[in-house]
CSV table of N, CA, C and O in Angstrom, one decimal:
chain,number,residue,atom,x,y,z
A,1,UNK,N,0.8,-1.2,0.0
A,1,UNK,CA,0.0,0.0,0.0
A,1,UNK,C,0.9,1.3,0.0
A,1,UNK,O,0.3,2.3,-0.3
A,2,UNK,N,2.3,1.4,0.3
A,2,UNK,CA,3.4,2.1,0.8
A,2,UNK,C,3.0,2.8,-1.0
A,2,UNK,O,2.4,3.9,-1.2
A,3,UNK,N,3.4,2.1,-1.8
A,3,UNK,CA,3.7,2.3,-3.2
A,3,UNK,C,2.8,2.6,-3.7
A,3,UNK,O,3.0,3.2,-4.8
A,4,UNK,N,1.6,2.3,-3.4
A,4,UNK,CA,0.7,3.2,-3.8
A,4,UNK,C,0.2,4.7,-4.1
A,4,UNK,O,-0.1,5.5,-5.0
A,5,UNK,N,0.5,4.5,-2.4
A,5,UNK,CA,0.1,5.7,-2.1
A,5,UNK,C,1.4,6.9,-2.3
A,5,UNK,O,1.3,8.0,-1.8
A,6,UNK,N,2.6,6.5,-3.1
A,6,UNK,CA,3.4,7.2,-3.1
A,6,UNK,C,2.9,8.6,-3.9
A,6,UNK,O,2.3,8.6,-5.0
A,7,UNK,N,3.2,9.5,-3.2
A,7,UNK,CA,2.7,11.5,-4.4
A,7,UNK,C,1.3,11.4,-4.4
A,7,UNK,O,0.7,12.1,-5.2
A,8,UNK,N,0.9,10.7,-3.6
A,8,UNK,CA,-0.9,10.6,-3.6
A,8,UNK,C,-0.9,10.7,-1.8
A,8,UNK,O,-0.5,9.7,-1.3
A,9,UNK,N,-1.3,11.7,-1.1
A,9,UNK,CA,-2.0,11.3,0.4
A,9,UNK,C,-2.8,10.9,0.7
A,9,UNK,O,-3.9,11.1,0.1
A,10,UNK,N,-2.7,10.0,1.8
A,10,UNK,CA,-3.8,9.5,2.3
A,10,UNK,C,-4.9,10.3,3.0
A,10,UNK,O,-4.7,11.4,3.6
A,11,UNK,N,-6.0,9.8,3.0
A,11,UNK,CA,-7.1,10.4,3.9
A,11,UNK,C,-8.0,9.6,4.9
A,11,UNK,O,-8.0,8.4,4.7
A,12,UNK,N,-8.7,10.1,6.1
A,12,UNK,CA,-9.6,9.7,6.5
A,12,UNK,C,-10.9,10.5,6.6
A,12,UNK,O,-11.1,11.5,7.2
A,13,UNK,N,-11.7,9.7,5.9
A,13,UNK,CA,-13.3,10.4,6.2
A,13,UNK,C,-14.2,9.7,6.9
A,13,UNK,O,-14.4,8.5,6.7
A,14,UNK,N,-14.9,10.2,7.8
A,14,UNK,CA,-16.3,9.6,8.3
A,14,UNK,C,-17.5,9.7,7.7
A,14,UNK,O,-17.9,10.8,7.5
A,15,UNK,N,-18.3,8.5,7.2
A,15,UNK,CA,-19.7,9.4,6.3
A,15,UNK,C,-21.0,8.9,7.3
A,15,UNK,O,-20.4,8.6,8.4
A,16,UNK,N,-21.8,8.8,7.3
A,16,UNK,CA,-23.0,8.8,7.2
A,16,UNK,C,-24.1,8.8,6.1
A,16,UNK,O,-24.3,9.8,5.5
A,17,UNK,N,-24.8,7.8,5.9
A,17,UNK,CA,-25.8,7.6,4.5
A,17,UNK,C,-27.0,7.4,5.0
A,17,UNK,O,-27.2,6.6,6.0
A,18,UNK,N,-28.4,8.3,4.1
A,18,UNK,CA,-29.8,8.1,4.7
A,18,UNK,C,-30.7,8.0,3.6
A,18,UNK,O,-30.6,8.3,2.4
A,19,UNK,N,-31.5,7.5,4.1
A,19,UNK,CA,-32.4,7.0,3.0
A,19,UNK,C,-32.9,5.6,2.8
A,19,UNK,O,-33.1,5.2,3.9
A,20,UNK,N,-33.2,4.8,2.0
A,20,UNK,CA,-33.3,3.4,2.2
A,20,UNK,C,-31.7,2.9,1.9
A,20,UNK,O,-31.1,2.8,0.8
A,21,UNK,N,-31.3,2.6,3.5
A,21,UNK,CA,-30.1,1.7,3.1
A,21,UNK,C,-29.8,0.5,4.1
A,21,UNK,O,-28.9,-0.3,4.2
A,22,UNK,N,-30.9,0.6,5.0
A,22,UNK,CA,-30.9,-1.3,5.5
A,22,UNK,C,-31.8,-2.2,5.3
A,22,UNK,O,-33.0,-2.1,5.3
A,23,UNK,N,-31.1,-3.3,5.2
A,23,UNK,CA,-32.1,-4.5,4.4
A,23,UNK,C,-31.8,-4.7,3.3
A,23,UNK,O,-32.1,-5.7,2.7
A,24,UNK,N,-30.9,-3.4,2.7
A,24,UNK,CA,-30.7,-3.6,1.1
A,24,UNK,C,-29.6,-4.0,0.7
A,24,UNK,O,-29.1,-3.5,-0.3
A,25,UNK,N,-28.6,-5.2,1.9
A,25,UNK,CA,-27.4,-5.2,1.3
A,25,UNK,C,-26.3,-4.1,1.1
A,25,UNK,O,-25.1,-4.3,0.9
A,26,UNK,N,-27.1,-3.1,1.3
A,26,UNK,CA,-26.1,-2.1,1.4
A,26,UNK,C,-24.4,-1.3,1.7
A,26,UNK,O,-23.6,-0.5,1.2
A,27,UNK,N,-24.5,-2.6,3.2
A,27,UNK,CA,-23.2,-2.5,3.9
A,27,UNK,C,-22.3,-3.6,3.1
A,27,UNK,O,-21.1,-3.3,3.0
A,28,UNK,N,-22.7,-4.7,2.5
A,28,UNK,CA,-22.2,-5.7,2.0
A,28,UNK,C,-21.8,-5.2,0.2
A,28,UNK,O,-20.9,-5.7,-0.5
A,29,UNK,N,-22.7,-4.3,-0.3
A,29,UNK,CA,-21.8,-3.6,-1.9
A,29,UNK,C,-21.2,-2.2,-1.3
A,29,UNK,O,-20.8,-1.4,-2.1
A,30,UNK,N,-21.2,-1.9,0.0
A,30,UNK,CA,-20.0,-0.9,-0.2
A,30,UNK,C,-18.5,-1.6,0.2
A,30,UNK,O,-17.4,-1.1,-0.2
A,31,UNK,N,-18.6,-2.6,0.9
A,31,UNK,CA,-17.4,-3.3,0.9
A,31,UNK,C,-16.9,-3.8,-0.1
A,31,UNK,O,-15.6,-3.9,-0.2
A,32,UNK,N,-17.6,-4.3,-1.0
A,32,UNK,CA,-17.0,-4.8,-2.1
A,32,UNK,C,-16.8,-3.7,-3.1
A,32,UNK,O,-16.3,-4.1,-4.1
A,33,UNK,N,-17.0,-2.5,-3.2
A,33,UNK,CA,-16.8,-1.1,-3.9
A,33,UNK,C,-15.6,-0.9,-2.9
A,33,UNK,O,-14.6,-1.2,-3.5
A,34,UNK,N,-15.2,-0.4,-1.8
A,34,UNK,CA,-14.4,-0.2,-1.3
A,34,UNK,C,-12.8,-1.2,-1.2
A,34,UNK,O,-11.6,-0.8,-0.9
A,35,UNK,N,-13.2,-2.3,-1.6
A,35,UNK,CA,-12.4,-3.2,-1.7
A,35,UNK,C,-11.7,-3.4,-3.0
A,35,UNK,O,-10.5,-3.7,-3.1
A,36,UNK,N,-12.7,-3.0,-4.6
A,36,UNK,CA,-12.1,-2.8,-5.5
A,36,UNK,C,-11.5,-1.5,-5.7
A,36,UNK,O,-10.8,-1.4,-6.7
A,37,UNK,N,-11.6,-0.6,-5.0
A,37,UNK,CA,-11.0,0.6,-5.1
A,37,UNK,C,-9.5,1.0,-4.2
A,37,UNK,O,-8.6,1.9,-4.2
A,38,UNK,N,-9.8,-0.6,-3.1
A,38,UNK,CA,-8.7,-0.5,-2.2
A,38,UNK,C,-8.4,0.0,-1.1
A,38,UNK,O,-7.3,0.1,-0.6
A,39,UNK,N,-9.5,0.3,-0.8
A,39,UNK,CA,-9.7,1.3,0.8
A,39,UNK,C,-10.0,0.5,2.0
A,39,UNK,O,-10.3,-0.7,2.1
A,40,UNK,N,-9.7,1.5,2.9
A,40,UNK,CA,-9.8,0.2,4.3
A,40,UNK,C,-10.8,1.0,5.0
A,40,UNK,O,-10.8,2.2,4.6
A,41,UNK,N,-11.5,0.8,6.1
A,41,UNK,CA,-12.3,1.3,6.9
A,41,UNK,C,-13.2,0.6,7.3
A,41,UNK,O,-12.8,-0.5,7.7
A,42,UNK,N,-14.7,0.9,7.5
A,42,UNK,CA,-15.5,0.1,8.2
A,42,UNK,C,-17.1,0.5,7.7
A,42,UNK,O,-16.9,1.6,7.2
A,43,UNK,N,-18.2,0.3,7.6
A,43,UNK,CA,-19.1,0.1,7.5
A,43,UNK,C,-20.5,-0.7,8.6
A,43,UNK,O,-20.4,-1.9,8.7
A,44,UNK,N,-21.5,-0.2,9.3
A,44,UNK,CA,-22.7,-0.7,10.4
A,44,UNK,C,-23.7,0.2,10.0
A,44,UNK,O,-23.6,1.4,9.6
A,45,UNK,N,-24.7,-0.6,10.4
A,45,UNK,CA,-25.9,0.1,10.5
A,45,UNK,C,-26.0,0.6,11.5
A,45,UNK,O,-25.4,-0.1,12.4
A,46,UNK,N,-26.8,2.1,12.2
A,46,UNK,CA,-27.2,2.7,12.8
A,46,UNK,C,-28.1,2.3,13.6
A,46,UNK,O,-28.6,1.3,13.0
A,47,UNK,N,-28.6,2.5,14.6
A,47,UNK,CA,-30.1,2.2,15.2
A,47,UNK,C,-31.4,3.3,15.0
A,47,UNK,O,-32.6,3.2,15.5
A,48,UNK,N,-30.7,4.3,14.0
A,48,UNK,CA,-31.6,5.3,13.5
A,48,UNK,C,-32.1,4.9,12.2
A,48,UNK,O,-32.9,5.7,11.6
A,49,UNK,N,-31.6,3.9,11.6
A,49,UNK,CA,-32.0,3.6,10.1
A,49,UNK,C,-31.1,4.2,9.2
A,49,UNK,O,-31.5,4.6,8.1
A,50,UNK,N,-29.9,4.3,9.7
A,50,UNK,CA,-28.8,5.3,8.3
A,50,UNK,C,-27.5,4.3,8.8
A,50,UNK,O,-27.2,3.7,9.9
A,51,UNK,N,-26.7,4.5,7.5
A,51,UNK,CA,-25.8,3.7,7.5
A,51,UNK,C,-24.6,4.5,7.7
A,51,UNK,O,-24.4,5.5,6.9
A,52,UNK,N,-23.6,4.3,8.6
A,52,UNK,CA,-22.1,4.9,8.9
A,52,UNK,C,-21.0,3.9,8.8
A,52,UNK,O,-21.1,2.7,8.9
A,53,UNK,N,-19.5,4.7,8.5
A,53,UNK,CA,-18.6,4.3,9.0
A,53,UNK,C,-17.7,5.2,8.3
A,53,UNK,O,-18.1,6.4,8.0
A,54,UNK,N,-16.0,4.6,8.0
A,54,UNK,CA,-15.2,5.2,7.7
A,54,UNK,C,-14.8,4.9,6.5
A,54,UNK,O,-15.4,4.1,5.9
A,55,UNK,N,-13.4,5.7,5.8
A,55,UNK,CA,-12.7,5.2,4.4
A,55,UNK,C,-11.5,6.2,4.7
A,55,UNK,O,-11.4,7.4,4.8
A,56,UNK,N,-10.5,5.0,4.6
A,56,UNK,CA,-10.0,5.4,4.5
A,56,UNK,C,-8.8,5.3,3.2
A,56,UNK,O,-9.1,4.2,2.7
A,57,UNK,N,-7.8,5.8,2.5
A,57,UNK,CA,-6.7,5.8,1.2
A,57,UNK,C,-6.5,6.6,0.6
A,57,UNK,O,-6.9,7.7,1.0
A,58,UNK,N,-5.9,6.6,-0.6
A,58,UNK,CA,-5.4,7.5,-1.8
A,58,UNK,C,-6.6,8.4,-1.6
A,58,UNK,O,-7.7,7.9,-1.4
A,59,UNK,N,-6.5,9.6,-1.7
A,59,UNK,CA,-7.5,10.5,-2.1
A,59,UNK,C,-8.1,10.5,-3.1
A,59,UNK,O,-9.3,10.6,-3.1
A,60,UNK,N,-7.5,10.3,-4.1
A,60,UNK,CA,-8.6,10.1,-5.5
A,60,UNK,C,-9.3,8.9,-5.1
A,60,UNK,O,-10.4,9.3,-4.8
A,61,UNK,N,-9.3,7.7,-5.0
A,61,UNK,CA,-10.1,6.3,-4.3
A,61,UNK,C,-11.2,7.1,-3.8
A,61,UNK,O,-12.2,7.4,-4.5
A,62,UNK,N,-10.9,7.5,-2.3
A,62,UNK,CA,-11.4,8.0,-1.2
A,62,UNK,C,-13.1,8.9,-2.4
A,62,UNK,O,-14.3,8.6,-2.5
A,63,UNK,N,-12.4,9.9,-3.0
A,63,UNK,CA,-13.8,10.5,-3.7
A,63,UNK,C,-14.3,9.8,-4.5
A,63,UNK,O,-15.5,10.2,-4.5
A,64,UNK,N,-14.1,8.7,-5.4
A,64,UNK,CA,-14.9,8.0,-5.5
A,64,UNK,C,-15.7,7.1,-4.7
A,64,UNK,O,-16.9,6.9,-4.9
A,65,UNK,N,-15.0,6.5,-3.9
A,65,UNK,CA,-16.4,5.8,-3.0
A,65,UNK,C,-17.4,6.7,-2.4
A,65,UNK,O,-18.5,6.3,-2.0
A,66,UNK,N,-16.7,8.3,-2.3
A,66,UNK,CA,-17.6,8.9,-1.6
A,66,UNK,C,-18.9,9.7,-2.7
A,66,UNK,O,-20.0,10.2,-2.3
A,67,UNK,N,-18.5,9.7,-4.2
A,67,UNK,CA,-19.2,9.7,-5.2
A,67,UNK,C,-20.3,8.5,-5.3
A,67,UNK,O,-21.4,8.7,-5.8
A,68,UNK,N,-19.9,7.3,-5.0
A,68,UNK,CA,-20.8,6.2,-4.9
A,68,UNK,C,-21.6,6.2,-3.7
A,68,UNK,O,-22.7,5.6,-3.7
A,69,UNK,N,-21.1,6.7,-2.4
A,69,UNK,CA,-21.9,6.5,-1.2
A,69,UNK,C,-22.8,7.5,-1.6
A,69,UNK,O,-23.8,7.4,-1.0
A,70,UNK,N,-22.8,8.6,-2.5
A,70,UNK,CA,-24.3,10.1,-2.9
A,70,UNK,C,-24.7,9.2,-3.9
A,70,UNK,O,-25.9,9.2,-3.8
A,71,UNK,N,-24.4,8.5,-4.9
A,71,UNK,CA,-25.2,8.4,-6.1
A,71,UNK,C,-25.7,6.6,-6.5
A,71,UNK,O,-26.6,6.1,-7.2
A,72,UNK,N,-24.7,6.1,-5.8
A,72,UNK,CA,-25.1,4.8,-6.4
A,72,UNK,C,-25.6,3.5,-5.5
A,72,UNK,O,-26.8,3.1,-5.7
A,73,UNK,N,-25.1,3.0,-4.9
A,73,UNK,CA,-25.1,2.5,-3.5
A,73,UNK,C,-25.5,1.0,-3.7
A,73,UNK,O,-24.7,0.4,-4.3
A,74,UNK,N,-26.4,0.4,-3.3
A,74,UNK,CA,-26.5,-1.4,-3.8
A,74,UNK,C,-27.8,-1.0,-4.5
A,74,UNK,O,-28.4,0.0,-4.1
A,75,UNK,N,-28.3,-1.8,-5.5
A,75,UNK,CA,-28.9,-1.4,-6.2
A,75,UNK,C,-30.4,-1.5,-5.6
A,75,UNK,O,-31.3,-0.7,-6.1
A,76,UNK,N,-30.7,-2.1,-4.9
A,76,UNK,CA,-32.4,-1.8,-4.4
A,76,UNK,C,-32.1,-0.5,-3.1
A,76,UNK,O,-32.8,-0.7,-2.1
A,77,UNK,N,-31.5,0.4,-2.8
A,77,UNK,CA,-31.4,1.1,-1.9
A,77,UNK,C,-31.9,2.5,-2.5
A,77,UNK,O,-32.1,2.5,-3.7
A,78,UNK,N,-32.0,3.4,-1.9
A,78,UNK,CA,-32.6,4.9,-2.4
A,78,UNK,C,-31.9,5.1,-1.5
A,78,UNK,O,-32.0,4.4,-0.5
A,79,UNK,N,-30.7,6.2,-1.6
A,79,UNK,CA,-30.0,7.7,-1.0
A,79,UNK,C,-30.9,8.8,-1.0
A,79,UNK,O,-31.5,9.2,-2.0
A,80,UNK,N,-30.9,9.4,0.3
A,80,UNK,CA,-31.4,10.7,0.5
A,80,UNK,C,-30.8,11.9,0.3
A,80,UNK,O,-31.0,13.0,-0.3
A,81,UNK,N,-29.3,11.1,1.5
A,81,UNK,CA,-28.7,12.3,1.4
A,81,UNK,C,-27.0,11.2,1.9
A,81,UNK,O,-27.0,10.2,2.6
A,82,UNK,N,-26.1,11.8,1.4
A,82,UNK,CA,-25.2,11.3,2.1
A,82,UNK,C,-23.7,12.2,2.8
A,82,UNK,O,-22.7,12.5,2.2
A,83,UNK,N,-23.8,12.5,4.0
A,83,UNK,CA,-23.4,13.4,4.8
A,83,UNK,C,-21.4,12.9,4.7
A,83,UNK,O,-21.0,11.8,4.3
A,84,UNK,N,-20.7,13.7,5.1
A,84,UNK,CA,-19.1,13.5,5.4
A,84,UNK,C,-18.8,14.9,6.0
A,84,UNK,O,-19.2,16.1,6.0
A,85,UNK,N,-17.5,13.9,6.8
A,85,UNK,CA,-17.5,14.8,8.6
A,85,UNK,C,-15.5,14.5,8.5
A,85,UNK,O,-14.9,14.0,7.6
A,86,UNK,N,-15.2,15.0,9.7
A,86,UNK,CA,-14.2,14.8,10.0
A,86,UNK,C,-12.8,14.2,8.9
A,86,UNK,O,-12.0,13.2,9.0
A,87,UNK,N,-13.1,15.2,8.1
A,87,UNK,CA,-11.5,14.6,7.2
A,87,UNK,C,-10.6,15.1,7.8
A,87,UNK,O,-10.6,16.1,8.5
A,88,UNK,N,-9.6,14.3,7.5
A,88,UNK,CA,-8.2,14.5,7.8
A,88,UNK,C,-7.1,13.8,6.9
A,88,UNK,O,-7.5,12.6,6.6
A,89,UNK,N,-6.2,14.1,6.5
A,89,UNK,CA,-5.0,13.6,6.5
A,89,UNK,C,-4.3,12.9,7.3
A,89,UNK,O,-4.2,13.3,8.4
A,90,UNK,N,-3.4,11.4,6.5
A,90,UNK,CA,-3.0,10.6,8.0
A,90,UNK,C,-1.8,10.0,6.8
A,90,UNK,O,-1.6,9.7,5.6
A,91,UNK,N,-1.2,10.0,8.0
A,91,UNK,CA,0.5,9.3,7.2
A,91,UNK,C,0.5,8.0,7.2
A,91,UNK,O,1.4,7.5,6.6
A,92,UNK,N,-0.3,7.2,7.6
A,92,UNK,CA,-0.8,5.8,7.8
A,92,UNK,C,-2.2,5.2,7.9
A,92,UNK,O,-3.0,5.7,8.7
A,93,UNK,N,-2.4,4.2,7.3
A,93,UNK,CA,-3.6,3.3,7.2
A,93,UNK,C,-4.2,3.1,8.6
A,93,UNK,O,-3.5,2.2,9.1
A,94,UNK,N,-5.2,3.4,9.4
A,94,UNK,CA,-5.4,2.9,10.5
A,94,UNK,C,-6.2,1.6,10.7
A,94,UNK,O,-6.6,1.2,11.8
A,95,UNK,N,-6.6,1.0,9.2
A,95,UNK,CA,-7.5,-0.1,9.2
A,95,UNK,C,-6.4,-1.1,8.2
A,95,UNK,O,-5.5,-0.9,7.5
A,96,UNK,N,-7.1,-2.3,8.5
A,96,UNK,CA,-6.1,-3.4,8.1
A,96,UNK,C,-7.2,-3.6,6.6
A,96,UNK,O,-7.0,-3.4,5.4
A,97,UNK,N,-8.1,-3.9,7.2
A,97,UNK,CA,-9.2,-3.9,6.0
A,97,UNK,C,-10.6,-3.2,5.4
A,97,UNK,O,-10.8,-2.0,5.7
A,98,UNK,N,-11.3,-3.7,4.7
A,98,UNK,CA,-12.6,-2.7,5.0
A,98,UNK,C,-13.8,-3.8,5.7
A,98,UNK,O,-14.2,-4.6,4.9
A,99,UNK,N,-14.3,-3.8,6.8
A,99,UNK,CA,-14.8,-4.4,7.3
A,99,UNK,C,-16.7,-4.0,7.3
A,99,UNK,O,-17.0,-3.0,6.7
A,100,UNK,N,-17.5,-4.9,8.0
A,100,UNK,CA,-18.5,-4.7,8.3
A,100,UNK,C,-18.9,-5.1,9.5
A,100,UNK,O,-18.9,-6.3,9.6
A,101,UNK,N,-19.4,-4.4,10.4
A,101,UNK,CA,-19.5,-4.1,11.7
A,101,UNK,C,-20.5,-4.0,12.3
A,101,UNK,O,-21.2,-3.0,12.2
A,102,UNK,N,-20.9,-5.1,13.1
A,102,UNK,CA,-22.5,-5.5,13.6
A,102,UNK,C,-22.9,-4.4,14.8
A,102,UNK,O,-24.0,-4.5,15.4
């Protein structure tokens, strides 16, 4: 991942997604979108009915998944809105993988 990310920084974002996104598979095609793009972080459902977690990698990665968490998402789901909080820059990966989290 070192070589990757070389002349590219890393990021971390927090999102939040609302709208119909549990029941629909949801957390299970953003991992696998996150996974082809190479990002590590996490993914759970809320107990509010919206779906959260993190992403973290290469910055260009990082905006597309976050272009997919607003427009595309698992295909029986409807987005309302999809919210991002707390970026930062990080000199290191803090996730090993991109998980999903009960």
């Amino acid at each position: 991942a070192v070589a990757m990310a070389e002349g590219e920084g890393l990021v971390s974002v927090d999102y939040e997604v609302s709208g119909k996104v549990q029941g629909v598979f949801f957390r299970k095609y953003t991992q696998r979108e996150a996974k082809r793009l190479g990002l590590v972080g996490w993914v759970q459902n809320t107990s509010h009915g919206t779906v959260q977690g993190q992403i973290q990698g290469p910055t260009a990665r990082v905006r597309e998944l976050q272009e997919w968490l607003r427009k595309v998402g698992s295909p029986q789901s409807c987005i309302s809105r999809a919210d991002f909080s707390n970026e930062k820059e990080i000199t290191a990966l803090e996730h090993k993988e991109f998980q999903i989290l009960k």
